[in-house]
Amino acid sequence: MASLSSDLCYDILKRLDGATLASAACTCAAFCSISREERLWENVCCSMWPSTNRDDVKNLISSLGGFKKFYADCFPLIVNKEVPEFHWKDYYEYPQEWTEAEYYGDEDEAESISPSDFVSIVDIRYKDKTICSRVLWGIPNANGFNGWFYNCPFRVDLLAYSAINDDQADEVTVSLSDGLPPIWSMERRGKMERSGKSCAMASGLAGFLLTKKQRKLLIFPVGALLEDKDIGPENDFLLRFGSVLPAKDILPCQVVECILIMKFRVARIEDEDTHTTLKLTELSMQLGDMEGSHVNGRNSLLVLREALSCPRSKNYSEASSRANCTQKFRASSRRRR
Amino acid sequence: MAPKNKNPNGENVVPEVQQKKTQALILKSSDGEEFSISKSAAGLSVAIKNMMEDDCAGGVIPLPLVDGGTLARVITYLNKHAEDGASDEDKRKFDEEFLSGMEVDVLCDVALAGNYLDIRGLFHDVCQRIVNGMKNKSVEWVRKTFRIESDFTAEEEEQIKKEYAWAWEGVDSDAD
């Protein structure tokens, strides 16, 4: 390897995914200095989350410390690994860029966190193919009068309000050409469940929220699949992904789920029922408490603000076991009703 | 970047396209070995093609940056890819076998040659091969496999590993 020029090393490193790039960077000084190249990390981010290729998102990421930091912050949860807890304030890599007041956030500023401070960036993948990318600045309809937003259930509708690029279709569909397995009407239900599951597992989806003022990112990786069920008319089904956030001192239930909801409808069935197209009919994010009730806007903002400074775990098994607990709790509380 | 050899007089010499296919060309390695190769196969290398077009070499093209062993491998690759009957599937299979037997040092030499001779397909495949060998491996494993010597001081190493602490989960165990 020593014989390779730095141009050649760059050519090799630019083909690496983020984690491998990080480990290559630690092998020697030459790789280390090449891997500081922002362009490499921009590549890594864009191939993972196509939304990050948009100019507005790029500018945002640059203003927050660059793609390298962004990727490190977004690194997905790991399945079944015991990992030490990751603390938000442990990021000392770029301390020189922030004054202490900026770094820890001005208390007054933090108090006045507003819906316009949020950005949601979501990419949904099905079997390595991005089927939907949405970016939404702020929270729609949050500026209604009389505190409408603060008292209503918190919900960010990504499908209806997000700005989309011109080259994107209005409709988001998954069909045979995207690798959706053929579904026969006789066994539709079972198949649908399975394809729903594989959709969930394969979606490298990232939801982000951040506050511009505090220059901090709050990132929700996919989280665990909470629910996968048929709803309403036979042809609809619903997927819910969630991360559990602490809500101590805010809500009596202590924890809140941040849930990403995807609803699909079977849009077309052709060729003797085997060529099915699924259409995404809802993509939204909301917060729910342990019993599945909505959390209002005011409390949601408090929870999200809290989440900015809370310890973050990258432990997938912990995240999913907590989600399962929530799930069981919800199921039992429903039975009681 | 591959050097674009210019005719010393700066003239553009028109290649004899009709005769190109059957004609042979001599490639001379850094250690003086000479290899015969058809012009059609040699033309897959953009750098050699440019040299042929500039006709600067009079039939023998010296390649001072490629040793004999590496050149022999590159020529095997070029011959296969210039073969008339070979389907894409054949070539793909060949590429896989061609690269799978190579040690790291050889891979690096072939990567260098592929880059120098501007053979994009070969260069890409070799890089990809190297990259695949690094995926999900620990730092120590990558160092050992690719014979990379750490030139960090202990403090530097600790510092850099801390910087990338987020990446250390989920790597394969070094045992395999």
mmCIF file of N, CA, C and O in Angstrom, chain A residues 30-85:
data_model
loop_
_atom_site.group_PDB
_atom_site.id
_atom_site.type_symbol
_atom_site.label_atom_id
_atom_site.label_comp_id
_atom_site.label_asym_id
_atom_site.label_seq_id
_atom_site.Cartn_x
_atom_site.Cartn_y
_atom_site.Cartn_z
ATOM 1 N N ALA A 30 -1.087 8.862 6.335
ATOM 2 C CA ALA A 30 -1.476 9.225 4.969
ATOM 3 C C ALA A 30 -2.988 9.097 4.785
ATOM 4 O O ALA A 30 -3.655 10.025 4.318
ATOM 5 N N PHE A 31 -3.522 7.945 5.174
ATOM 6 C CA PHE A 31 -4.971 7.742 5.060
ATOM 7 C C PHE A 31 -5.718 8.721 5.947
ATOM 8 O O PHE A 31 -6.787 9.208 5.602
ATOM 9 N N CYS A 32 -5.126 8.987 7.102
ATOM 10 C CA CYS A 32 -5.773 9.877 8.050
ATOM 11 C C CYS A 32 -5.959 11.257 7.435
ATOM 12 O O CYS A 32 -7.025 11.858 7.528
ATOM 13 N N SER A 33 -4.891 11.738 6.780
ATOM 14 C CA SER A 33 -5.010 13.097 6.250
ATOM 15 C C SER A 33 -5.942 13.111 5.036
ATOM 16 O O SER A 33 -6.711 14.060 4.850
ATOM 17 N N ILE A 34 -5.933 12.059 4.226
ATOM 18 C CA ILE A 34 -6.855 12.029 3.080
ATOM 19 C C ILE A 34 -8.299 11.986 3.567
ATOM 20 O O ILE A 34 -9.181 12.629 3.020
ATOM 21 N N SER A 35 -8.518 11.224 4.647
ATOM 22 C CA SER A 35 -9.897 11.050 5.078
ATOM 23 C C SER A 35 -10.450 12.279 5.796
ATOM 24 O O SER A 35 -11.599 12.292 6.201
ATOM 25 N N ARG A 36 -9.631 13.309 5.930
ATOM 26 C CA ARG A 36 -10.185 14.567 6.454
ATOM 27 C C ARG A 36 -10.877 15.359 5.356
ATOM 28 O O ARG A 36 -11.547 16.351 5.615
ATOM 29 N N GLU A 37 -10.686 14.909 4.165
ATOM 30 C CA GLU A 37 -11.295 15.537 2.986
ATOM 31 C C GLU A 37 -12.826 15.500 3.112
ATOM 32 O O GLU A 37 -13.425 14.432 3.136
ATOM 33 N N GLU A 38 -13.440 16.675 3.189
ATOM 34 C CA GLU A 38 -14.894 16.744 3.335
ATOM 35 C C GLU A 38 -15.638 16.052 2.193
ATOM 36 O O GLU A 38 -16.682 15.457 2.370
ATOM 37 N N ARG A 39 -15.056 16.170 1.018
ATOM 38 C CA ARG A 39 -15.685 15.629 -0.186
ATOM 39 C C ARG A 39 -15.985 14.126 -0.037
ATOM 40 O O ARG A 39 -17.012 13.643 -0.484
ATOM 41 N N LEU A 40 -15.052 13.416 0.611
ATOM 42 C CA LEU A 40 -15.258 11.982 0.813
ATOM 43 C C LEU A 40 -16.488 11.737 1.666
ATOM 44 O O LEU A 40 -17.293 10.852 1.402
ATOM 45 N N TRP A 41 -16.628 12.559 2.703
ATOM 46 C CA TRP A 41 -17.755 12.360 3.627
ATOM 47 C C TRP A 41 -19.057 12.815 2.990
ATOM 48 O O TRP A 41 -20.122 12.270 3.273
ATOM 49 N N GLU A 42 -18.944 13.786 2.132
ATOM 50 C CA GLU A 42 -20.127 14.234 1.407
ATOM 51 C C GLU A 42 -20.638 13.084 0.538
ATOM 52 O O GLU A 42 -21.836 12.793 0.511
ATOM 53 N N ASN A 43 -19.697 12.420 -0.150
ATOM 54 C CA ASN A 43 -20.057 11.235 -0.937
ATOM 55 C C ASN A 43 -20.754 10.194 -0.097
ATOM 56 O O ASN A 43 -21.789 9.648 -0.476
ATOM 57 N N VAL A 44 -20.137 9.898 1.036
ATOM 58 C CA VAL A 44 -20.663 8.871 1.925
ATOM 59 C C VAL A 44 -22.096 9.210 2.349
ATOM 60 O O VAL A 44 -22.989 8.375 2.298
ATOM 61 N N CYS A 45 -22.297 10.470 2.737
ATOM 62 C CA CYS A 45 -23.631 10.900 3.176
ATOM 63 C C CYS A 45 -24.638 10.828 2.033
ATOM 64 O O CYS A 45 -25.753 10.350 2.197
ATOM 65 N N CYS A 46 -24.234 11.338 0.879
ATOM 66 C CA CYS A 46 -25.174 11.406 -0.230
ATOM 67 C C CYS A 46 -25.583 10.026 -0.719
ATOM 68 O O CYS A 46 -26.716 9.839 -1.153
ATOM 69 N N SER A 47 -24.654 9.068 -0.646
ATOM 70 C CA SER A 47 -25.071 7.756 -1.126
ATOM 71 C C SER A 47 -25.946 7.057 -0.094
ATOM 72 O O SER A 47 -26.757 6.215 -0.426
ATOM 73 N N MET A 48 -25.805 7.443 1.142
ATOM 74 C CA MET A 48 -26.626 6.850 2.200
ATOM 75 C C MET A 48 -27.980 7.554 2.290
ATOM 76 O O MET A 48 -29.019 6.919 2.400
ATOM 77 N N TRP A 49 -27.939 8.890 2.270
ATOM 78 C CA TRP A 49 -29.162 9.683 2.396
ATOM 79 C C TRP A 49 -29.197 10.695 1.253
ATOM 80 O O TRP A 49 -28.609 11.785 1.375
ATOM 81 N N PRO A 50 -29.873 10.367 0.161
ATOM 82 C CA PRO A 50 -29.859 11.246 -1.004
ATOM 83 C C PRO A 50 -30.313 12.678 -0.703
ATOM 84 O O PRO A 50 -29.899 13.606 -1.393
ATOM 85 N N SER A 51 -31.122 12.850 0.325
ATOM 86 C CA SER A 51 -31.563 14.208 0.676
ATOM 87 C C SER A 51 -30.403 15.140 0.951
ATOM 88 O O SER A 51 -30.495 16.347 0.745
ATOM 89 N N THR A 52 -29.318 14.562 1.468
ATOM 90 C CA THR A 52 -28.193 15.420 1.845
ATOM 91 C C THR A 52 -27.485 15.991 0.623
ATOM 92 O O THR A 52 -26.569 16.781 0.743
ATOM 93 N N ASN A 53 -27.932 15.590 -0.541
ATOM 94 C CA ASN A 53 -27.367 16.112 -1.780
ATOM 95 C C ASN A 53 -28.025 17.419 -2.201
ATOM 96 O O ASN A 53 -27.566 18.103 -3.103
ATOM 97 N N ARG A 54 -29.147 17.736 -1.574
ATOM 98 C CA ARG A 54 -29.842 18.984 -1.920
ATOM 99 C C ARG A 54 -29.044 20.181 -1.433
ATOM 100 O O ARG A 54 -28.427 20.146 -0.377
ATOM 101 N N ASP A 55 -29.085 21.246 -2.206
ATOM 102 C CA ASP A 55 -28.274 22.414 -1.872
ATOM 103 C C ASP A 55 -28.617 22.988 -0.500
ATOM 104 O O ASP A 55 -27.732 23.333 0.271
ATOM 105 N N ASP A 56 -29.918 23.081 -0.199
ATOM 106 C CA ASP A 56 -30.290 23.684 1.088
ATOM 107 C C ASP A 56 -29.790 22.831 2.259
ATOM 108 O O ASP A 56 -29.297 23.351 3.260
ATOM 109 N N VAL A 57 -29.881 21.510 2.085
ATOM 110 C CA VAL A 57 -29.415 20.628 3.154
ATOM 111 C C VAL A 57 -27.888 20.660 3.253
ATOM 112 O O VAL A 57 -27.324 20.670 4.352
ATOM 113 N N LYS A 58 -27.239 20.714 2.107
ATOM 114 C CA LYS A 58 -25.773 20.808 2.088
ATOM 115 C C LYS A 58 -25.292 22.028 2.864
ATOM 116 O O LYS A 58 -24.379 21.938 3.679
ATOM 117 N N ASN A 59 -25.927 23.164 2.569
ATOM 118 C CA ASN A 59 -25.536 24.390 3.267
ATOM 119 C C ASN A 59 -25.716 24.249 4.766
ATOM 120 O O ASN A 59 -24.875 24.674 5.554
ATOM 121 N N LEU A 60 -26.827 23.647 5.123
ATOM 122 C CA LEU A 60 -27.115 23.448 6.535
ATOM 123 C C LEU A 60 -26.042 22.590 7.186
ATOM 124 O O LEU A 60 -25.496 22.934 8.245
ATOM 125 N N ILE A 61 -25.718 21.477 6.527
ATOM 126 C CA ILE A 61 -24.727 20.557 7.091
ATOM 127 C C ILE A 61 -23.373 21.252 7.222
ATOM 128 O O ILE A 61 -22.691 21.124 8.242
ATOM 129 N N SER A 62 -23.011 22.017 6.210
ATOM 130 C CA SER A 62 -21.734 22.736 6.289
ATOM 131 C C SER A 62 -21.730 23.690 7.469
ATOM 132 O O SER A 62 -20.736 23.814 8.183
ATOM 133 N N SER A 63 -22.864 24.355 7.676
ATOM 134 C CA SER A 63 -22.908 25.336 8.760
ATOM 135 C C SER A 63 -22.880 24.658 10.128
ATOM 136 O O SER A 63 -22.606 25.284 11.137
ATOM 137 N N LEU A 64 -23.173 23.376 10.159
ATOM 138 C CA LEU A 64 -23.205 22.661 11.433
ATOM 139 C C LEU A 64 -21.921 21.905 11.719
ATOM 140 O O LEU A 64 -21.849 21.118 12.647
ATOM 141 N N GLY A 65 -20.917 22.112 10.900
ATOM 142 C CA GLY A 65 -19.648 21.455 11.191
ATOM 143 C C GLY A 65 -19.202 20.473 10.121
ATOM 144 O O GLY A 65 -18.160 19.851 10.255
ATOM 145 N N GLY A 66 -19.991 20.331 9.070
ATOM 146 C CA GLY A 66 -19.542 19.543 7.929
ATOM 147 C C GLY A 66 -20.074 18.126 7.881
ATOM 148 O O GLY A 66 -20.689 17.628 8.824
ATOM 149 N N PHE A 67 -19.823 17.484 6.760
ATOM 150 C CA PHE A 67 -20.371 16.159 6.498
ATOM 151 C C PHE A 67 -19.760 15.078 7.380
ATOM 152 O O PHE A 67 -20.411 14.106 7.723
ATOM 153 N N LYS A 68 -18.494 15.256 7.728
ATOM 154 C CA LYS A 68 -17.836 14.236 8.539
ATOM 155 C C LYS A 68 -18.519 14.144 9.894
ATOM 156 O O LYS A 68 -18.858 13.064 10.369
ATOM 157 N N LYS A 69 -18.750 15.303 10.485
ATOM 158 C CA LYS A 69 -19.408 15.340 11.778
ATOM 159 C C LYS A 69 -20.850 14.850 11.647
ATOM 160 O O LYS A 69 -21.341 14.098 12.477
ATOM 161 N N PHE A 70 -21.494 15.279 10.573
ATOM 162 C CA PHE A 70 -22.884 14.892 10.341
ATOM 163 C C PHE A 70 -23.008 13.375 10.286
ATOM 164 O O PHE A 70 -23.876 12.785 10.910
ATOM 165 N N TYR A 71 -22.099 12.752 9.529
ATOM 166 C CA TYR A 71 -22.168 11.301 9.406
ATOM 167 C C TYR A 71 -21.953 10.626 10.758
ATOM 168 O O TYR A 71 -22.668 9.691 11.116
ATOM 169 N N ALA A 72 -20.978 11.114 11.491
ATOM 170 C CA ALA A 72 -20.713 10.533 12.806
ATOM 171 C C ALA A 72 -21.945 10.648 13.702
ATOM 172 O O ALA A 72 -22.278 9.730 14.442
ATOM 173 N N ASP A 73 -22.626 11.773 13.603
ATOM 174 C CA ASP A 73 -23.833 11.972 14.412
ATOM 175 C C ASP A 73 -24.969 11.055 13.994
ATOM 176 O O ASP A 73 -25.841 10.727 14.779
ATOM 177 N N CYS A 74 -24.977 10.697 12.728
ATOM 178 C CA CYS A 74 -26.095 9.927 12.181
ATOM 179 C C CYS A 74 -25.836 8.435 12.160
ATOM 180 O O CYS A 74 -26.684 7.669 11.741
ATOM 181 N N PHE A 75 -24.636 8.050 12.538
ATOM 182 C CA PHE A 75 -24.287 6.649 12.360
ATOM 183 C C PHE A 75 -25.370 5.769 12.943
ATOM 184 O O PHE A 75 -25.754 5.908 14.096
ATOM 185 N N PRO A 76 -25.894 4.858 12.138
ATOM 186 C CA PRO A 76 -27.099 4.134 12.555
ATOM 187 C C PRO A 76 -26.874 3.246 13.758
ATOM 188 O O PRO A 76 -25.760 2.884 14.092
ATOM 189 N N LEU A 77 -27.973 2.905 14.354
ATOM 190 C CA LEU A 77 -27.928 1.993 15.493
ATOM 191 C C LEU A 77 -27.415 0.639 15.047
ATOM 192 O O LEU A 77 -27.610 0.219 13.924
ATOM 193 N N ILE A 78 -26.759 -0.014 15.961
ATOM 194 C CA ILE A 78 -26.154 -1.298 15.644
ATOM 195 C C ILE A 78 -26.991 -2.411 16.250
ATOM 196 O O ILE A 78 -27.468 -2.297 17.369
ATOM 197 N N VAL A 79 -27.144 -3.476 15.520
ATOM 198 C CA VAL A 79 -27.966 -4.576 16.004
ATOM 199 C C VAL A 79 -27.187 -5.440 16.990
ATOM 200 O O VAL A 79 -26.076 -5.870 16.714
ATOM 201 N N ASN A 80 -27.820 -5.681 18.134
ATOM 202 C CA ASN A 80 -27.298 -6.647 19.099
ATOM 203 C C ASN A 80 -25.842 -6.490 19.480
ATOM 204 O O ASN A 80 -25.093 -7.448 19.527
ATOM 205 N N LYS A 81 -25.427 -5.290 19.678
ATOM 206 C CA LYS A 81 -24.059 -5.100 20.161
ATOM 207 C C LYS A 81 -24.139 -4.332 21.466
ATOM 208 O O LYS A 81 -24.894 -3.379 21.594
ATOM 209 N N GLU A 82 -23.327 -4.761 22.393
ATOM 210 C CA GLU A 82 -23.254 -3.980 23.609
ATOM 211 C C GLU A 82 -22.330 -2.809 23.352
ATOM 212 O O GLU A 82 -21.140 -2.985 23.133
ATOM 213 N N VAL A 83 -22.858 -1.637 23.378
ATOM 214 C CA VAL A 83 -21.995 -0.481 23.158
ATOM 215 C C VAL A 83 -22.147 0.477 24.322
ATOM 216 O O VAL A 83 -23.195 0.547 24.937
ATOM 217 N N PRO A 84 -21.085 1.169 24.621
ATOM 218 C CA PRO A 84 -21.194 2.139 25.705
ATOM 219 C C PRO A 84 -22.138 3.264 25.279
ATOM 220 O O PRO A 84 -22.294 3.530 24.099
ATOM 221 N N GLU A 85 -22.716 3.880 26.238
ATOM 222 C CA GLU A 85 -23.619 4.978 25.913
ATOM 223 C C GLU A 85 -22.841 6.145 25.348
ATOM 224 O O GLU A 85 -21.729 6.441 25.767
#
